[in-house]
């Protein structure tokens, strides 16, 4: 019979030998970047924050008077990049060295997210995924999906009209309806759609597990071999359950598309068009495993990110009715009576664009971006950066830098306006940090921005957002509380939403009926 304590002792011994050998190598002459002192063997394991990590990293940077911070967990170095200047120097100018991804044994090897090219290491296989994604989602190509976004947005407005009580559920339905239609051509059910249920459950486990330092196995990969019954190895049981969800999220809709193609009922989508290109054989990047993985990545990237941005914006507008009024004045002057806002109106609605930009800055969707990995030893500003270091870009700190954005914690779309036009000369366009960095910048950023922009413009045009009042008629200030994960999500807050007029309510119903003729 296997003795669990002997197994654990063996693993610890192997780990210590490995650690000592690494530490015994010739040390570099240059120092590591400053950071909090760690303990022998485990380093900063006990120091690693588990909630609102970006704030703690920034606090450490100020404490140690540095814009580049070093932490160590066991033998893994974490380098926190706290300013846009350093992010540009390393992740943009030296992108060939800094475009890798951390191994992430919990997410990739145990939970089965190797299909997600956002977590793939930099290389030829990753390039194939990025290539076929870019073919469909570069700025010009992304416009082909505008009808899908418009239709899903109209249905979202109707759900707010019928039952506005659960904002997050309505927004999740919007995101799912948009992405599943674009990726697979799938029409989802109005309630309890099986594809949506599985995908949401899978994505939520991912967002919790992908935060740097969330699981020790990411710093000590040998731990992945510990049997699940060993005390402290509960992550193995979690990963096994979560792996089933990830597999269903990728396989089920893909099989549905292939079945539809076989019986001649398939609707044009990323998958169906890509499979056709594979059959034509004109581009070797179009391989079945690449197509399937890329489609699965789409929902992962577009689900909670869209919900996060729109819900944060609605929170800000509820708290700032004066901004809502200004936006509605602009909308009323541009959108023709009897119509909803459309993408054709975007150039004439700069304040709506400023609101979306400010939302992405004020409550950045992914505060720590997705960590990069340094492929070779590097030197920067007199510091040694070890090969294999996990590079954490603190996008939150960059987007709340008071030198760039005065009063950074104030929601103020006017910071991006001058003489009635968009202006990014005085205060920088948040795009420099809110969509990632270098070669790993979000490839779906154009479509994502379009979806958020149309949702905000449409909601503001037909609805009034108000604070809830107490029994004495006083406003109840909505709370600004967030779930701390890879993608932040606002916790449910109190609000009131109602049509601006009977004509606006009728417009919603009319628009939904008209959109049903769209295929």
Coordinates of C-alpha atoms in Angstrom, one line a residue:
X1 CA 0.0 0.0 0.0
X2 CA 1.3 3.4 -0.9
X3 CA 2.2 5.6 2.1
X4 CA 1.0 9.1 1.3
X5 CA 3.5 10.7 3.6
X6 CA 6.4 8.9 1.8
X7 CA 5.0 10.2 -1.5
X8 CA 4.8 13.7 -0.1
X9 CA 8.4 13.5 1.4
X10 CA 9.8 12.2 -1.9
X11 CA 8.2 15.1 -3.8
X12 CA 9.5 17.6 -1.3
X13 CA 13.0 16.1 -1.5
X14 CA 13.0 16.2 -5.3
X15 CA 11.8 19.8 -5.2
X16 CA 14.5 20.9 -2.8
X17 CA 17.2 19.2 -4.9
X18 CA 15.9 21.1 -7.9
X19 CA 15.7 24.3 -6.0
X20 CA 19.2 24.0 -4.6
X21 CA 20.7 23.2 -8.0
X22 CA 19.0 26.3 -9.5
X23 CA 20.2 28.5 -6.7
X24 CA 23.7 27.1 -6.9
X25 CA 24.2 28.4 -10.4
X26 CA 26.4 31.4 -10.9
X27 CA 24.4 34.4 -9.9
X28 CA 24.2 37.3 -12.2
X29 CA 26.3 40.4 -11.5
X30 CA 23.3 42.8 -11.9
X31 CA 20.7 42.9 -9.1
X32 CA 17.1 41.9 -9.4
X33 CA 14.5 44.7 -9.3
X34 CA 13.5 45.7 -5.8
X35 CA 10.7 44.1 -4.0
X36 CA 9.6 42.7 -0.6
X37 CA 12.1 40.3 1.0
X38 CA 11.0 36.7 0.8
X39 CA 11.6 33.6 3.0
X40 CA 14.0 30.8 2.3
X41 CA 12.7 28.3 -0.3
X42 CA 9.2 29.7 -0.6
X43 CA 10.2 33.3 -1.3
X44 CA 7.2 35.6 -1.3
X45 CA 4.6 32.9 -1.3
X46 CA 2.9 34.2 1.9
X47 CA 3.0 37.8 0.6
X48 CA 1.2 37.2 -2.7
X49 CA -2.1 39.1 -2.7
X50 CA -5.3 37.2 -3.5
X51 CA -7.7 40.1 -3.8
X52 CA -7.4 43.3 -5.9
X53 CA -3.8 42.3 -6.5
X54 CA -3.1 45.2 -8.8
X55 CA -3.5 47.6 -5.9
X56 CA -1.1 45.7 -3.7
X57 CA 1.5 45.6 -6.5
X58 CA 1.2 49.3 -7.0
X59 CA 1.5 49.9 -3.2
X60 CA 4.7 47.9 -3.2
X61 CA 6.1 49.8 -6.1
X62 CA 5.6 53.1 -4.2
X63 CA 7.0 51.5 -1.0
X64 CA 10.2 50.4 -2.8
X65 CA 10.3 53.5 -5.0
X66 CA 10.3 51.5 -8.2
X67 CA 8.3 51.1 -11.4
X68 CA 9.4 47.6 -11.9
X69 CA 9.0 45.1 -9.0
X70 CA 10.4 41.7 -8.3
X71 CA 8.7 38.9 -6.4
X72 CA 9.7 35.2 -6.1
X73 CA 7.5 32.2 -5.4
X74 CA 9.8 29.1 -4.9
X75 CA 12.0 29.3 -8.0
X76 CA 9.6 31.4 -10.2
X77 CA 10.3 35.1 -10.6
X78 CA 7.4 37.5 -11.0
X79 CA 8.2 40.9 -12.6
X80 CA 5.5 43.6 -12.1
X81 CA 5.5 46.4 -14.7
X82 CA 3.8 49.4 -13.2
X83 CA 4.1 52.1 -15.8
X84 CA 3.2 52.5 -19.5
X85 CA 6.8 53.6 -20.3
X86 CA 8.3 50.3 -19.0
X87 CA 5.5 48.3 -20.7
X88 CA 6.4 50.0 -24.0
X89 CA 10.1 49.4 -23.5
X90 CA 9.8 45.7 -22.7
X91 CA 6.5 44.4 -24.1
X92 CA 6.5 46.5 -27.3
X93 CA 10.1 47.3 -28.2
X94 CA 11.4 43.9 -27.1
X95 CA 8.3 42.0 -27.9
X96 CA 10.3 39.1 -29.4
X97 CA 11.6 38.3 -25.9
X98 CA 8.5 39.1 -23.9
X99 CA 5.6 37.5 -26.0
X100 CA 5.7 34.1 -24.3
X101 CA 3.0 32.9 -21.8
X102 CA 3.6 31.3 -18.5
X103 CA 3.2 27.5 -18.4
X104 CA 0.2 27.7 -16.0
X105 CA -0.1 24.0 -15.1
X106 CA -3.4 24.5 -13.3
X107 CA -5.2 26.2 -16.2
X108 CA -3.6 24.5 -19.2
X109 CA -2.4 21.0 -18.1
X110 CA -4.9 20.2 -15.4
X111 CA -8.1 22.2 -16.4
X112 CA -7.7 21.5 -20.1
X113 CA -7.5 25.1 -21.5
X114 CA -4.6 24.3 -23.9
X115 CA -7.0 25.1 -26.7
X116 CA -7.2 28.8 -25.7
X117 CA -4.6 30.6 -27.8
X118 CA -4.6 33.5 -25.4
X119 CA -2.7 31.2 -23.0
X120 CA -0.6 29.5 -25.6
X121 CA 3.2 30.1 -25.6
X122 CA 4.5 32.2 -28.5
X123 CA 5.4 30.1 -31.5
X124 CA 4.2 28.7 -34.9
X125 CA 1.1 27.0 -33.5
X126 CA 0.0 30.2 -31.8
X127 CA 0.6 32.1 -35.0
X128 CA -1.8 29.9 -36.9
X129 CA -4.6 30.7 -34.4
X130 CA -3.8 34.3 -34.4
X131 CA -3.7 34.4 -38.2
X132 CA -7.1 32.9 -38.9
X133 CA -8.6 35.0 -36.1
X134 CA -7.1 38.1 -37.6
X135 CA -8.5 37.2 -41.0
X136 CA -12.0 37.5 -39.6
X137 CA -11.6 40.3 -37.0
X138 CA -9.2 42.9 -38.3
X139 CA -10.9 46.4 -38.4
X140 CA -12.4 46.0 -41.9
X141 CA -13.4 42.3 -41.6
X142 CA -15.0 42.9 -38.2
X143 CA -17.7 45.1 -39.8
X144 CA -19.3 42.0 -41.3
X145 CA -20.4 41.1 -37.8
X146 CA -22.2 44.4 -37.1
X147 CA -25.6 43.1 -38.1
X148 CA -25.2 40.3 -35.5
X149 CA -24.2 42.8 -32.8
X150 CA -27.1 45.1 -33.7
X151 CA -29.6 42.4 -33.5
X152 CA -28.4 41.1 -30.2
X153 CA -28.4 44.7 -28.9
X154 CA -32.0 45.2 -29.8
X155 CA -33.0 42.0 -28.0
X156 CA -31.1 43.2 -25.0
X157 CA -33.1 46.5 -25.0
X158 CA -36.3 44.4 -25.1
X159 CA -35.2 42.3 -22.1
X160 CA -34.6 45.5 -20.1
X161 CA -38.0 46.7 -21.1
X162 CA -39.8 43.5 -20.1
X163 CA -37.9 42.7 -16.9
X164 CA -35.0 45.0 -15.9
X165 CA -34.4 43.5 -12.5
X166 CA -31.3 41.5 -13.3
X167 CA -28.8 43.6 -15.2
X168 CA -26.0 41.1 -15.2
X169 CA -28.1 38.3 -16.5
X170 CA -29.4 40.5 -19.4
X171 CA -25.8 41.5 -20.2
X172 CA -24.5 38.0 -20.1
X173 CA -27.3 37.0 -22.5
X174 CA -26.2 39.8 -24.8
X175 CA -22.6 38.7 -24.8
X176 CA -23.4 35.0 -25.3
X177 CA -25.9 35.8 -28.1
X178 CA -23.4 37.9 -30.0
X179 CA -20.4 35.6 -29.6
X180 CA -22.2 32.3 -30.2
X181 CA -23.9 33.7 -33.3
X182 CA -20.6 35.0 -34.7
X183 CA -18.5 32.0 -33.9
X184 CA -20.9 29.2 -34.6
X185 CA -24.1 30.6 -36.1
X186 CA -26.0 29.3 -33.2
X187 CA -29.3 30.9 -32.0
X188 CA -29.5 30.6 -28.3
X189 CA -32.6 30.1 -26.2
X190 CA -34.2 33.0 -24.4
X191 CA -33.6 31.4 -21.0
X192 CA -31.5 28.6 -19.7
X193 CA -29.6 27.9 -22.9
X194 CA -27.4 24.8 -22.5
X195 CA -24.5 26.3 -24.4
X196 CA -24.6 29.5 -22.3
X197 CA -24.8 27.6 -19.0
X198 CA -21.8 25.4 -19.7
X199 CA -19.7 28.2 -21.2
X200 CA -20.4 30.6 -18.2
X201 CA -19.5 27.9 -15.7
X202 CA -16.3 27.1 -17.6
X203 CA -15.2 30.7 -18.0
X204 CA -15.9 31.5 -14.3
X205 CA -13.5 28.8 -13.2
X206 CA -10.9 30.0 -15.6
X207 CA -11.1 33.6 -14.4
X208 CA -10.5 32.5 -10.9
X209 CA -7.6 30.1 -11.7
X210 CA -5.7 32.3 -14.2
X211 CA -4.8 35.0 -11.7
X212 CA -1.1 35.0 -11.0
X213 CA -0.3 33.2 -7.7
X214 CA -3.8 31.7 -7.4
X215 CA -2.5 28.2 -7.3
X216 CA 0.9 27.1 -6.0
X217 CA 1.2 24.4 -8.7
X218 CA 1.8 27.2 -11.2
X219 CA 5.0 28.2 -9.4
X220 CA 5.9 24.5 -8.5
X221 CA 4.8 22.4 -11.5
X222 CA 5.9 19.2 -9.8
X223 CA 2.9 19.5 -7.5
X224 CA 0.6 18.5 -10.4
X225 CA 1.8 14.9 -9.9
X226 CA 0.6 14.8 -6.3
X227 CA -2.4 12.4 -6.1
X228 CA -5.7 14.1 -5.3
X229 CA -6.0 12.2 -2.0
X230 CA -2.9 13.8 -0.5
X231 CA -3.8 16.5 2.0
X232 CA -3.5 19.9 0.3
X233 CA -4.1 18.6 -3.2
X234 CA -7.7 19.5 -3.5
X235 CA -6.8 21.6 -6.5
X236 CA -6.5 18.3 -8.4
X237 CA -10.2 17.4 -7.7
X238 CA -11.2 20.9 -8.7
X239 CA -9.3 20.8 -11.9
X240 CA -10.7 17.4 -12.9
X241 CA -14.3 18.8 -12.6
X242 CA -13.5 22.0 -14.3
X243 CA -11.8 20.2 -17.2
X244 CA -15.1 18.6 -18.1
X245 CA -16.7 22.0 -18.4
X246 CA -13.9 23.4 -20.6
X247 CA -14.1 20.3 -22.9
X248 CA -17.9 20.7 -23.3
X249 CA -17.6 24.4 -24.0
X250 CA -15.3 23.7 -26.9
X251 CA -16.8 20.5 -28.3
X252 CA -20.6 20.9 -28.1
X253 CA -21.1 23.9 -30.3
X254 CA -18.5 22.8 -32.7
X255 CA -20.2 19.4 -33.2
X256 CA -23.5 21.3 -33.7
X257 CA -22.0 23.4 -36.5
X258 CA -20.6 20.3 -38.2
X259 CA -23.9 18.6 -38.0
X260 CA -25.7 21.6 -39.5
X261 CA -23.1 21.7 -42.3
X262 CA -23.8 18.0 -43.0
X263 CA -27.6 18.5 -43.3
X264 CA -27.4 21.8 -45.2
X265 CA -28.8 24.1 -42.4
X266 CA -25.6 25.8 -41.3
X267 CA -25.7 29.6 -41.0
X268 CA -22.6 31.5 -42.1
X269 CA -20.2 31.8 -39.1
X270 CA -16.6 31.8 -38.2
X271 CA -16.5 28.1 -38.0
X272 CA -18.5 27.3 -41.1
X273 CA -16.5 29.8 -43.3
X274 CA -13.2 28.6 -41.8
X275 CA -14.1 24.9 -42.5
X276 CA -14.9 25.9 -46.1
X277 CA -11.4 27.5 -46.4
X278 CA -9.9 24.4 -45.0
X279 CA -11.5 22.3 -47.7
X280 CA -10.3 24.7 -50.3
X281 CA -6.7 24.2 -49.0
X282 CA -5.4 27.6 -50.0
X283 CA -4.1 28.5 -46.5
X284 CA -2.3 25.9 -44.3
X285 CA -3.3 27.7 -41.2
X286 CA -6.9 26.5 -41.6
X287 CA -6.7 23.2 -39.8
X288 CA -9.6 21.6 -37.9
X289 CA -7.9 21.7 -34.5
X290 CA -6.9 25.3 -35.0
X291 CA -10.4 26.3 -36.1
X292 CA -12.1 24.5 -33.2
X293 CA -9.7 26.0 -30.7
X294 CA -10.0 29.5 -32.1
X295 CA -13.8 29.4 -31.9
X296 CA -13.6 28.2 -28.3
X297 CA -11.3 31.1 -27.5
X298 CA -13.8 33.6 -28.8
X299 CA -16.4 32.9 -26.2
X300 CA -13.7 32.9 -23.5
X301 CA -12.5 36.3 -24.5
X302 CA -15.8 37.9 -25.3
X303 CA -18.1 36.8 -22.5
X304 CA -17.3 38.4 -19.2
X305 CA -15.1 41.1 -20.7
X306 CA -18.2 42.6 -22.5
X307 CA -20.3 42.2 -19.4
X308 CA -17.7 43.9 -17.3
X309 CA -17.3 46.9 -19.5
X310 CA -21.0 47.6 -20.0
X311 CA -22.0 47.0 -16.4
X312 CA -19.2 49.3 -15.1
X313 CA -20.5 52.0 -17.5
X314 CA -24.1 51.6 -16.3
X315 CA -22.9 51.9 -12.7
X316 CA -21.0 55.1 -13.5
X317 CA -24.0 56.6 -15.4
X318 CA -26.3 55.7 -12.5
X319 CA -24.0 57.6 -10.1
X320 CA -23.6 60.5 -12.5
X321 CA -26.9 61.6 -14.1
X322 CA -25.4 64.8 -15.4
X323 CA -23.2 62.7 -17.7
X324 CA -26.2 60.7 -18.8
X325 CA -28.1 63.8 -19.7
X326 CA -25.2 65.2 -21.7
X327 CA -25.0 61.9 -23.7
X328 CA -28.7 61.8 -24.3
X329 CA -28.6 65.4 -25.6
X330 CA -25.9 64.4 -28.1
X331 CA -27.9 61.3 -29.1
X332 CA -31.1 63.2 -29.6
X333 CA -29.4 65.6 -31.9
X334 CA -27.9 62.9 -34.1
X335 CA -30.1 59.8 -34.2
X336 CA -33.1 60.2 -36.6
X337 CA -36.5 59.9 -35.1
X338 CA -37.9 56.4 -35.3
X339 CA -34.5 54.8 -35.4
X340 CA -32.0 53.4 -32.8
X341 CA -28.4 54.4 -32.8
X342 CA -26.3 52.6 -35.4
X343 CA -22.7 52.2 -36.3
X344 CA -23.1 54.8 -39.0
X345 CA -23.8 57.3 -36.2
X346 CA -20.5 56.7 -34.4
X347 CA -18.5 59.5 -36.1
X348 CA -21.2 62.0 -35.0
X349 CA -21.4 60.8 -31.4
X350 CA -17.9 61.6 -29.9
X351 CA -19.3 61.9 -26.4
X352 CA -20.6 58.4 -26.4
X353 CA -17.2 57.2 -27.6
X354 CA -15.6 59.3 -24.8
X355 CA -17.9 57.6 -22.2
X356 CA -16.8 54.1 -23.5
X357 CA -13.1 55.1 -23.4
X358 CA -13.5 56.5 -19.9
X359 CA -15.2 53.3 -18.8
X360 CA -12.3 51.2 -20.1
X361 CA -9.9 53.4 -18.2
X362 CA -11.9 53.9 -15.0
X363 CA -12.7 50.2 -14.5
X364 CA -10.2 48.4 -16.7
X365 CA -11.7 45.0 -17.5
X366 CA -8.4 43.1 -17.0
X367 CA -6.4 45.1 -14.5
X368 CA -3.3 42.9 -14.7
X369 CA -3.7 42.1 -18.4
X370 CA -2.7 38.4 -19.1
X371 CA 0.9 37.8 -17.8
X372 CA 3.7 37.5 -20.4
X373 CA 6.8 35.3 -20.0
X374 CA 10.4 36.3 -20.6
X375 CA 12.1 33.8 -22.9
X376 CA 15.7 34.7 -22.2
X377 CA 17.8 36.5 -19.6
X378 CA 17.5 40.3 -20.1
X379 CA 18.9 43.5 -18.6
X380 CA 16.9 46.7 -18.1
X381 CA 17.8 49.8 -16.2
X382 CA 20.6 48.1 -14.5
X383 CA 18.5 45.1 -13.3
X384 CA 18.8 41.5 -14.2
X385 CA 15.5 40.0 -15.4
X386 CA 15.8 36.1 -15.3
X387 CA 14.6 33.9 -18.2
X388 CA 11.3 32.3 -17.4
X389 CA 10.1 35.3 -15.4
X390 CA 6.4 35.9 -15.4
X391 CA 5.8 39.5 -16.5
X392 CA 2.7 41.1 -14.9
X393 CA 1.7 44.3 -16.7
X394 CA -0.2 46.4 -14.1
X395 CA -2.7 48.0 -16.5
X396 CA -4.7 49.3 -13.6
X397 CA -1.7 51.4 -12.4
X398 CA -1.1 52.7 -15.9
X399 CA -4.7 53.7 -16.4
X400 CA -4.8 55.4 -13.0
X401 CA -1.5 57.2 -13.3
X402 CA -2.3 60.7 -12.0
X403 CA 0.5 62.1 -14.2
X404 CA -1.3 61.0 -17.3
X405 CA -4.9 61.1 -16.0
X406 CA -5.6 63.9 -13.4
X407 CA -8.1 62.8 -10.8
X408 CA -7.7 59.2 -12.0
X409 CA -10.4 57.7 -9.8
X410 CA -13.1 60.1 -11.0
X411 CA -15.4 59.0 -13.9
X412 CA -15.0 61.9 -16.3
X413 CA -15.5 61.3 -20.1
X414 CA -14.8 65.0 -20.7
X415 CA -11.2 64.4 -20.1
X416 CA -11.2 63.0 -23.7
X417 CA -13.2 65.9 -25.2
X418 CA -12.1 69.3 -26.5
X419 CA -14.2 71.7 -28.5
X420 CA -16.9 69.1 -29.0
X421 CA -14.5 66.6 -30.5
X422 CA -12.5 63.6 -29.2
X423 CA -9.1 64.6 -28.0
X424 CA -6.3 62.2 -26.9
X425 CA -3.5 64.7 -26.9
X426 CA -3.9 66.0 -23.4
X427 CA -4.9 62.6 -21.8
X428 CA -3.8 59.5 -23.5
X429 CA -6.2 57.1 -25.3
X430 CA -6.7 54.2 -22.8
X431 CA -6.2 51.7 -25.7
X432 CA -2.5 51.8 -24.8
X433 CA -3.1 49.6 -21.8
X434 CA -6.7 48.3 -21.7
X435 CA -6.4 45.6 -24.5
X436 CA -3.0 44.1 -23.7
X437 CA 0.5 44.7 -25.0
X438 CA 2.8 43.9 -27.8
X439 CA 2.3 40.8 -30.0
X440 CA -0.2 39.6 -27.4
X441 CA -2.6 42.5 -27.7
X442 CA -6.3 41.4 -27.9
X443 CA -7.1 40.5 -31.5
X444 CA -10.8 41.0 -30.9
X445 CA -10.5 44.6 -29.6
X446 CA -12.2 46.2 -32.6
X447 CA -15.3 44.0 -32.4
X448 CA -15.3 44.2 -28.6
X449 CA -15.2 48.0 -28.6
X450 CA -18.0 48.1 -31.2
X451 CA -20.3 45.8 -29.2
X452 CA -19.8 47.9 -26.0
X453 CA -20.2 51.2 -27.9
X454 CA -23.5 50.2 -29.5
X455 CA -24.9 48.8 -26.3
X456 CA -24.2 52.0 -24.3
X457 CA -25.4 54.3 -27.1
X458 CA -28.7 52.3 -27.4
X459 CA -29.4 52.0 -23.7
X460 CA -28.8 55.8 -23.2
X461 CA -31.0 56.6 -26.2
X462 CA -34.1 54.8 -25.0
X463 CA -33.7 54.4 -21.2
X464 CA -33.3 56.5 -18.1
X465 CA -31.0 55.2 -15.4
X466 CA -31.7 56.4 -11.9
X467 CA -30.7 55.7 -8.3
X468 CA -33.1 53.8 -6.1
X469 CA -34.8 55.9 -3.4
X470 CA -35.3 55.0 0.2
X471 CA -38.6 55.2 2.0
X472 CA -38.0 58.9 2.7
X473 CA -37.4 59.7 -1.0
X474 CA -33.6 60.1 -0.7
X475 CA -31.3 58.7 -3.2
X476 CA -29.4 55.5 -2.3
X477 CA -25.9 55.7 -3.6
X478 CA -25.0 52.5 -5.5
X479 CA -22.0 50.6 -4.2
X480 CA -18.8 50.3 -6.2
X481 CA -17.9 46.8 -5.3
X482 CA -16.2 44.3 -7.6
X483 CA -15.4 40.6 -7.8
X484 CA -11.6 40.3 -8.0
X485 CA -10.7 37.9 -10.8
X486 CA -8.7 38.0 -14.0
X487 CA -11.6 39.9 -15.4
X488 CA -13.3 42.1 -12.8
X489 CA -17.1 42.2 -12.5
X490 CA -19.1 44.7 -10.6
X491 CA -21.2 43.2 -7.8
X492 CA -25.0 43.7 -8.2
X493 CA -25.9 47.2 -7.3
X494 CA -29.2 49.0 -6.9
X495 CA -30.6 50.9 -9.9
X496 CA -33.8 51.9 -11.7
X497 CA -34.1 51.8 -15.4
X498 CA -37.2 52.8 -17.4
X499 CA -38.0 54.0 -20.9
X500 CA -37.5 57.7 -21.5
X501 CA -41.0 57.9 -23.1
X502 CA -43.7 55.7 -24.5
X503 CA -42.4 56.4 -28.0
X504 CA -39.0 55.0 -27.0
X505 CA -40.6 51.9 -25.5
X506 CA -42.6 51.4 -28.8
X507 CA -39.4 51.9 -30.8
X508 CA -37.7 49.0 -28.9
X509 CA -40.6 46.6 -29.6
X510 CA -40.7 47.7 -33.3
X511 CA -37.0 47.3 -33.7
X512 CA -37.0 43.8 -32.2
X513 CA -39.8 42.7 -34.5
X514 CA -38.0 44.1 -37.5
X515 CA -34.7 42.4 -36.6
X516 CA -36.4 38.9 -36.5
X517 CA -36.2 39.0 -40.3
X518 CA -32.4 39.1 -40.1
X519 CA -30.6 35.8 -40.6

